[in-house]
XYZ file of C-alpha atoms in Angstrom:
492
model
C 91.711 -27.938 160.646
C 89.438 -25.170 159.881
C 91.148 -23.134 163.121
C 94.706 -23.408 161.577
C 93.581 -21.911 158.031
C 91.858 -18.882 159.741
C 94.887 -18.624 161.545
C 97.135 -18.806 158.671
C 94.776 -16.059 156.894
C 95.384 -13.505 159.989
C 98.916 -13.950 159.704
C 99.068 -13.235 155.870
C 96.906 -10.139 156.730
C 99.502 -8.883 159.177
C 102.502 -9.313 157.386
C 100.963 -7.588 154.367
C 100.021 -4.975 156.708
C 103.759 -4.528 157.844
C 104.975 -4.987 154.560
C 102.862 -1.852 153.347
C 103.450 0.206 155.938
C 106.342 2.475 154.561
C 104.472 3.026 151.380
C 102.355 5.622 153.291
C 105.440 7.066 154.628
C 106.833 7.562 151.037
C 103.824 8.894 149.712
C 103.485 11.384 152.465
C 106.647 12.634 151.961
C 105.881 14.552 148.732
C 103.267 16.507 150.791
C 105.700 17.288 153.527
C 107.797 19.435 150.807
C 104.714 21.489 150.250
C 105.784 22.502 147.057
C 102.094 23.648 146.127
C 102.125 26.175 148.932
C 105.851 27.609 147.963
C 104.604 27.661 144.144
C 101.518 29.568 145.084
C 103.186 32.169 147.089
C 105.197 33.071 143.841
C 102.203 34.548 141.851
C 101.069 36.136 145.136
C 102.915 39.429 144.498
C 101.217 39.526 141.040
C 97.891 40.470 142.476
C 99.619 42.925 145.099
C 101.348 44.811 142.244
C 98.314 45.372 141.058
C 99.819 46.888 137.479
C 96.256 47.819 135.996
C 95.406 50.507 138.002
C 98.896 52.053 137.322
C 98.210 51.881 133.260
C 94.628 53.258 134.037
C 93.275 54.949 130.754
C 91.557 57.818 132.268
C 94.379 60.524 131.460
C 93.912 59.674 128.182
C 90.353 59.843 127.915
C 90.209 63.554 129.491
C 92.926 64.496 126.636
C 90.838 63.902 123.986
C 88.526 66.650 123.844
C 91.276 69.188 123.747
C 93.283 67.444 120.953
C 90.064 67.542 118.809
C 88.145 70.973 119.589
C 85.178 71.697 117.867
C 85.303 74.168 115.128
C 83.957 77.603 116.308
C 82.659 80.350 114.025
C 84.689 83.331 114.400
C 82.146 86.067 115.611
C 82.179 89.571 117.544
C 81.607 87.673 120.943
C 84.762 85.606 120.541
C 86.751 87.677 118.508
C 88.768 88.973 121.443
C 90.093 85.372 121.933
C 91.631 85.344 119.047
C 95.638 85.202 119.301
C 98.448 85.629 116.632
C 100.233 82.389 116.500
C 103.005 83.204 113.956
C 103.380 85.702 110.851
C 104.933 85.325 107.442
C 106.436 88.025 105.731
C 106.190 91.863 106.286
C 102.613 92.463 104.695
C 102.178 94.267 101.518
C 104.170 97.455 100.262
C 102.472 100.862 100.566
C 104.732 103.883 100.571
C 108.445 105.234 100.799
C 109.387 108.569 101.661
C 112.620 110.590 102.504
C 113.958 112.146 105.558
C 114.484 116.172 105.119
C 118.240 115.696 105.137
C 118.189 112.626 102.592
C 118.876 109.788 105.093
C 117.018 107.766 106.248
C 114.675 106.428 103.685
C 111.557 105.366 105.151
C 109.244 102.730 104.059
C 105.398 101.985 105.360
C 104.298 98.262 104.809
C 100.897 97.148 106.251
C 102.457 95.864 109.398
C 105.721 97.999 109.939
C 107.090 101.417 109.703
C 111.088 101.395 108.952
C 114.023 103.398 108.389
C 117.004 102.290 106.184
C 120.286 103.589 105.469
C 120.172 104.229 101.747
C 123.752 103.655 101.240
C 124.331 100.458 102.857
C 120.472 99.027 103.081
C 120.871 98.535 106.820
C 117.746 98.621 109.279
C 118.113 101.618 111.265
C 114.726 101.885 113.054
C 111.459 99.547 113.044
C 108.125 99.640 114.680
C 104.911 97.662 114.401
C 102.085 99.922 113.308
C 99.673 97.593 115.055
C 96.854 98.228 112.091
C 97.406 99.026 108.290
C 98.311 102.555 107.849
C 97.529 104.131 104.214
C 99.859 107.190 104.292
C 102.947 108.852 106.081
C 104.083 112.136 106.558
C 107.771 112.899 107.601
C 107.926 116.211 109.501
C 110.090 119.041 108.599
C 112.728 118.247 111.322
C 112.556 114.730 110.619
C 111.996 113.917 114.367
C 108.326 112.489 113.951
C 106.318 110.921 111.568
C 102.449 111.109 110.836
C 100.304 108.251 109.657
C 96.727 107.894 108.873
C 94.579 104.933 108.507
C 91.692 104.330 106.004
C 89.137 105.176 109.205
C 90.752 108.565 109.694
C 92.955 107.727 112.653
C 96.203 109.896 112.741
C 99.092 108.585 115.064
C 102.259 110.230 115.828
C 105.426 108.507 116.042
C 108.823 109.518 117.360
C 111.666 108.423 115.023
C 114.103 106.026 116.501
C 111.740 105.213 119.457
C 109.954 102.068 120.664
C 107.260 103.931 122.400
C 103.555 103.343 121.354
C 102.466 106.340 118.914
C 100.215 109.253 120.398
C 97.070 109.379 118.976
C 96.241 112.827 117.219
C 92.857 112.048 115.635
C 90.198 109.553 116.516
C 87.212 109.982 114.198
C 83.713 108.951 115.902
C 81.839 107.920 112.736
C 82.539 105.733 109.625
C 84.828 107.245 107.183
C 85.225 106.395 103.520
C 88.180 108.347 102.722
C 90.786 110.277 104.428
C 94.146 111.955 103.759
C 96.850 114.083 105.187
C 97.794 117.344 104.069
C 101.476 117.691 102.731
C 102.709 119.029 105.970
C 100.816 116.392 108.055
C 99.184 119.192 110.197
C 95.448 118.848 108.442
C 93.508 115.689 108.053
C 90.686 115.513 105.427
C 87.955 113.175 106.024
C 84.853 112.023 103.984
C 81.987 109.905 105.566
C 79.558 107.667 104.007
C 77.257 110.688 103.655
C 79.839 112.170 101.488
C 80.133 114.953 104.138
C 83.451 116.469 104.162
C 85.322 117.372 107.511
C 88.587 119.204 107.770
C 90.596 118.523 111.025
C 93.431 120.350 112.918
C 95.593 117.437 113.626
C 97.869 119.139 116.260
C 94.578 120.291 118.104
C 91.950 117.448 116.873
C 89.470 120.349 116.431
C 87.005 120.441 113.417
C 87.917 123.458 111.083
C 85.431 123.171 108.331
C 82.641 121.021 106.627
C 80.856 121.337 103.312
C 77.760 119.287 104.632
C 77.751 116.490 102.001
C 78.441 118.755 98.853
C 81.832 116.981 98.049
C 80.954 116.138 94.410
C 77.655 117.610 93.243
C 75.357 114.849 91.740
C 78.170 112.253 91.580
C 80.053 110.115 93.811
C 83.924 110.600 95.192
C 86.561 108.301 93.904
C 89.682 109.252 95.925
C 90.707 112.004 98.149
C 94.051 113.946 97.306
C 96.287 115.240 99.726
C 97.454 118.934 99.093
C 98.881 121.873 100.736
C 97.179 123.302 104.200
C 94.626 125.686 102.152
C 93.245 122.943 99.701
C 92.287 119.616 99.087
C 90.897 117.595 96.391
C 88.314 115.404 95.290
C 88.187 113.013 92.321
C 85.005 111.629 91.242
C 82.138 111.206 88.454
C 79.150 113.295 88.206
C 75.880 112.516 85.890
C 76.544 110.707 82.676
C 80.126 109.538 84.065
C 81.659 112.678 83.496
C 84.799 112.946 85.663
C 85.138 115.855 88.103
C 88.509 116.805 89.647
C 87.632 119.664 92.172
C 89.484 121.684 94.646
C 88.040 122.936 97.911
C 88.981 125.151 100.492
C 90.132 123.804 103.615
C 89.359 126.796 105.746
C 85.257 127.014 104.590
C 85.198 123.416 102.988
C 83.701 125.238 99.965
C 84.030 124.369 96.415
C 86.820 126.535 94.407
C 87.362 125.109 91.286
C 87.449 122.074 88.769
C 90.283 120.882 86.603
C 89.316 121.636 82.889
C 89.693 119.238 80.139
C 89.243 116.074 82.612
C 85.642 115.016 82.216
C 86.212 112.338 79.638
C 89.950 111.338 80.368
C 89.558 109.066 83.237
C 92.273 110.537 85.460
C 93.352 108.386 88.406
C 96.497 108.387 90.966
C 96.436 112.070 91.417
C 99.262 113.669 93.025
C 99.910 117.342 94.144
C 103.615 118.433 93.724
C 105.541 119.385 96.814
C 105.117 123.368 96.430
C 101.667 122.579 95.682
C 101.894 124.345 92.402
C 100.377 122.000 89.970
C 98.516 118.636 90.338
C 99.018 115.523 87.865
C 97.394 112.103 87.396
C 97.291 109.175 85.129
C 94.984 108.713 81.972
C 94.431 105.506 80.280
C 92.122 105.481 77.172
C 91.168 102.538 74.874
C 89.150 104.921 72.212
C 91.222 103.083 69.363
C 92.906 99.574 69.262
C 95.824 101.036 70.565
C 95.562 101.948 74.460
C 96.594 105.436 75.209
C 98.571 106.084 78.601
C 99.071 109.796 79.789
C 100.434 111.921 82.255
C 98.262 114.926 82.692
C 99.487 118.038 84.601
C 97.302 121.137 85.485
C 97.983 124.509 86.952
C 96.347 124.471 90.556
C 95.419 128.252 90.586
C 93.660 128.355 87.314
C 92.724 124.738 86.539
C 94.233 124.913 83.196
C 95.665 121.805 81.602
C 99.468 122.452 81.063
C 101.010 119.149 79.457
C 99.529 115.934 78.313
C 102.611 113.353 78.040
C 102.024 110.116 76.191
C 103.435 106.741 76.635
C 103.082 103.248 74.696
C 103.325 101.408 78.252
C 101.026 102.021 81.025
C 102.265 104.262 83.835
C 102.508 102.487 87.185
C 103.208 105.343 89.345
C 105.055 108.903 89.378
C 106.865 111.168 91.790
C 107.609 115.064 91.656
C 110.937 116.383 92.334
C 111.162 118.975 95.108
C 111.779 122.410 93.825
C 111.944 121.689 90.442
C 109.149 121.420 87.321
C 110.554 117.663 87.046
C 108.803 114.053 87.789
C 109.969 110.427 87.465
C 107.811 108.184 86.130
C 107.609 104.015 86.780
C 106.632 102.572 83.377
C 105.146 99.085 82.636
C 108.271 97.919 80.708
C 110.293 98.215 84.012
C 112.043 101.351 83.732
C 111.714 104.881 85.498
C 111.494 107.720 83.150
C 112.345 111.368 84.044
C 110.080 113.935 82.446
C 110.245 117.708 82.033
C 107.147 119.050 83.193
C 107.838 122.468 81.183
C 108.612 121.021 78.011
C 106.651 117.297 78.521
C 109.662 115.713 76.991
C 110.499 112.385 78.622
C 114.383 111.435 79.088
C 116.378 108.298 79.219
C 114.896 105.084 81.391
C 116.924 103.415 83.804
C 116.288 100.912 86.738
C 114.325 97.896 84.994
C 112.533 96.502 87.794
C 110.563 92.937 87.158
C 107.681 93.811 88.861
C 104.981 96.875 89.154
C 106.276 99.966 91.033
C 103.963 100.434 94.093
C 105.552 103.821 95.415
C 108.463 106.217 94.438
C 109.931 109.322 96.675
C 112.774 112.050 95.461
C 114.901 113.049 98.400
C 114.490 116.955 99.425
C 117.655 117.837 97.621
C 116.541 115.993 94.250
C 120.018 113.846 94.521
C 118.142 110.632 95.250
C 114.967 108.278 94.387
C 113.522 105.537 96.249
C 111.155 102.881 94.186
C 109.029 100.444 96.494
C 108.354 97.433 94.096
C 105.816 94.897 94.341
C 108.311 92.271 94.707
C 109.207 93.656 98.303
C 112.638 95.238 97.125
C 113.151 99.099 97.691
C 115.784 100.480 94.969
C 117.600 103.398 95.992
C 119.356 105.573 93.005
C 121.531 108.065 92.545
C 120.006 110.680 90.176
C 123.064 112.340 89.230
C 123.997 109.215 87.012
C 120.629 107.284 87.458
C 123.233 104.724 89.221
C 121.416 101.823 91.574
C 122.826 102.865 95.019
C 121.424 99.699 97.009
C 118.621 96.931 96.782
C 116.821 96.662 100.264
C 114.923 93.434 100.631
C 111.775 93.913 102.543
C 110.569 90.253 102.618
C 106.992 91.145 101.884
C 104.342 88.278 102.076
C 101.593 89.796 99.793
C 102.855 91.511 96.492
C 100.910 93.583 94.205
C 100.138 92.783 90.457
C 98.375 95.537 88.185
C 95.571 94.194 86.210
C 93.780 96.044 83.271
C 90.423 95.874 81.943
C 88.359 97.784 79.182
C 85.600 99.729 79.758
C 83.593 102.009 77.257
C 86.334 104.123 76.230
C 88.913 103.649 79.023
C 90.695 101.400 80.896
C 90.077 100.246 84.291
C 93.228 99.666 86.403
C 93.035 97.373 89.594
C 95.806 96.291 91.818
C 95.299 92.759 92.703
C 96.635 91.691 96.421
C 95.367 87.975 96.257
C 98.571 86.344 96.919
C 97.748 83.508 99.497
C 95.728 80.481 99.642
C 95.297 77.885 102.124
C 93.880 74.197 102.545
C 91.015 73.405 104.760
C 92.846 72.027 107.720
C 95.599 74.958 107.640
C 98.562 72.389 106.894
C 99.686 74.463 103.935
C 99.847 77.828 102.910
C 100.516 78.906 99.406
C 102.000 82.118 98.296
C 102.988 84.278 95.295
C 106.910 84.546 95.118
C 108.318 88.190 95.301
C 108.598 87.792 91.408
C 105.320 86.645 90.981
C 106.817 83.875 88.555
C 105.902 80.659 91.247
C 104.144 79.713 94.186
C 105.519 78.711 97.217
C 104.225 76.343 99.810
C 104.922 77.296 103.334
C 104.781 75.031 106.408
C 102.467 77.227 108.918
C 104.166 75.584 111.971
C 108.150 76.684 110.762
C 107.227 79.194 108.065
C 109.584 77.331 105.570
C 109.106 77.042 102.008
C 108.313 73.264 101.428
C 108.139 73.197 98.003
C 107.845 75.389 94.664
C 105.881 75.340 91.637
C 107.653 75.306 88.109
C 108.425 78.802 86.932
C 105.895 80.557 84.390
C 106.533 82.405 81.248
C 104.392 85.277 82.569
C 103.977 86.741 85.994
C 101.009 85.217 88.315
C 98.450 87.474 89.292
C 96.098 85.557 91.741
C 96.344 82.042 92.919
C 93.973 79.912 95.175
C 94.349 76.261 96.699
C 91.836 73.739 96.809
C 90.189 72.604 99.900
C 91.902 69.423 100.226
C 95.471 71.022 99.562
C 96.154 68.903 96.554
C 95.376 71.521 93.663
C 96.692 74.940 93.087
C 95.126 77.380 90.429
C 96.798 80.540 89.386
C 96.048 83.280 86.792
C 98.681 84.793 84.818
C 98.735 88.115 83.342
C 97.393 86.865 80.018
C 94.302 85.920 81.736
C 95.371 82.016 81.515
C 94.579 79.508 84.195
C 97.109 77.208 85.325
C 96.584 74.187 87.589
C 99.455 72.606 89.803
C 99.917 69.900 91.634
C 100.720 70.673 95.143
C 102.679 67.395 95.974
C 105.026 68.154 93.143
C 104.500 71.415 92.210
C 104.419 70.315 88.101
C 101.868 71.543 85.940
C 98.621 69.371 85.978
C 96.745 71.319 83.271
C-alpha cells in the first residue's frame, strides 16, 4: 500500500512538471525580444553627441576683459594712443576775412579754414587746420592764406588745395603772445620772459629783439598786428596804469605810447588797413551808468582823435579799407557805421540775436561779413545795408560775452563753456546756437536726443551732473537754472 502511494506521488510530480514546462518558455519570450538592449541603444547617441563641449563658456570668459576695460588716466606716456572717434560741430568761430577781389569770404574756426560764395552761401573750399589757429591773413593776390597759432607757429595754405600746409615758422621756445603783421610777412612773438622777437615769415629768420623790455615795469595783456614797420603792445604798468605802446619792427625798440589811455581800460585794439590809425574799446564804470566808447588814435603822433560813446556795449568793430570809417557790432544786436573823422554814428542794421565775434569789410568797401557766436556768418551789401546771405557754420561751441565791474572799469570775458558730459560719457550737453536752450546729444550718433525748455535770457554756461540726471545753467542775469535731463523741464 505504501508502495502504491509512493508511485502515485511520483506521478503527480511528473504531471506537474509536464504541465509547467511551457511556462518557462512563455516567460523566456520577453527576454528573447531584448527590448532593453534596443532601448539602451537609443540614448547612446546622446553621450556621443557631447553637446557640452560645443557650448563651452571659454570664449565668453576671454571677451569679458575687453568689454570692461580698466579706466586709464591720460598721461604723456599714453597720449599717443588717443584717437578721435567722432566729432560734433565745427568748433568755435574765430575770424572772418575777404579775398582781395571780394569773393570768396573766408571763415576761420578752431577746426577748419573755409571759403564761401557770399552770394549763395555755397561752400567753395574747406581744409582742416589740425590745431587751433588764432589769426589768418589773406595774401594780396588771394592765392594763399597765412595763419598763426597761439604758440607762434605760422602755416601757409594754398587756397583751393587739399595739400598739407607749409610750415613757415616754428618757434623753439614757449610763446605767450603772437601776431602776424597786416601783410602776413612779419610775425611778432613774446615769450614768458616778456622778450619780444620779430621774425621774417618768408625766410624764418629773426629780425629784431627788445630783450624783455616790451612793457617797462608792467605786464602785456595783448599784442596787436600792424604794418611791417611797427607792432603794438597793450598792458599795464605800475599803479595799474594802462600802456598802449608802439615798437619798431626793424630794431625792436620802443617808439611811443598812446596819449590819454592810462585810465581808460582799452581792449580789443586794431590797426586800420593803411596803418594810419589805431582804435580800441573802452568800458568804464565810473558812475552808475556804464560808459562804452570807441577810442581812435593817430599812429604817427599818438594823439587821441575820437571818443565815440554808446549806451550799449561794443562787441567788435571793423575798419573800411581806404576810408576813415568803421562798423561796430553793438550789444543790442545791430551793426552801426561810424564816421571816424566826425565821430558820428549812422543808422544801425542787422539785428543779430547773439554776440558778433568777428567782422570784416571787403577791399572795395561794398560788402561786410559778420561772424556770430550762434555759428552764422551774415553777409551784407553796404550800399543799402541789405542782408545778402546767412551762412550756417554749425559750430559746436558758441561764445557768450560776460561782464563784471572792477574799481572803475568793466571787465569783459568771452565764455566758451558750452559743453557738459556725464561720468560714463553716455550723454553730451551742449548750448544751442542761439544759447536759449540746452541740447542733449547722443555721442554714438551725434543726434539730439532731447532739448530743455527755452529760457527768457541767453545762457552763458552749462554743466551736467556726474550721474547725468541734472543739468545746470547760468543765464546772462546770473540766475542759476536746474533742469531734469530726462524731460528737459525746469527742476528749480
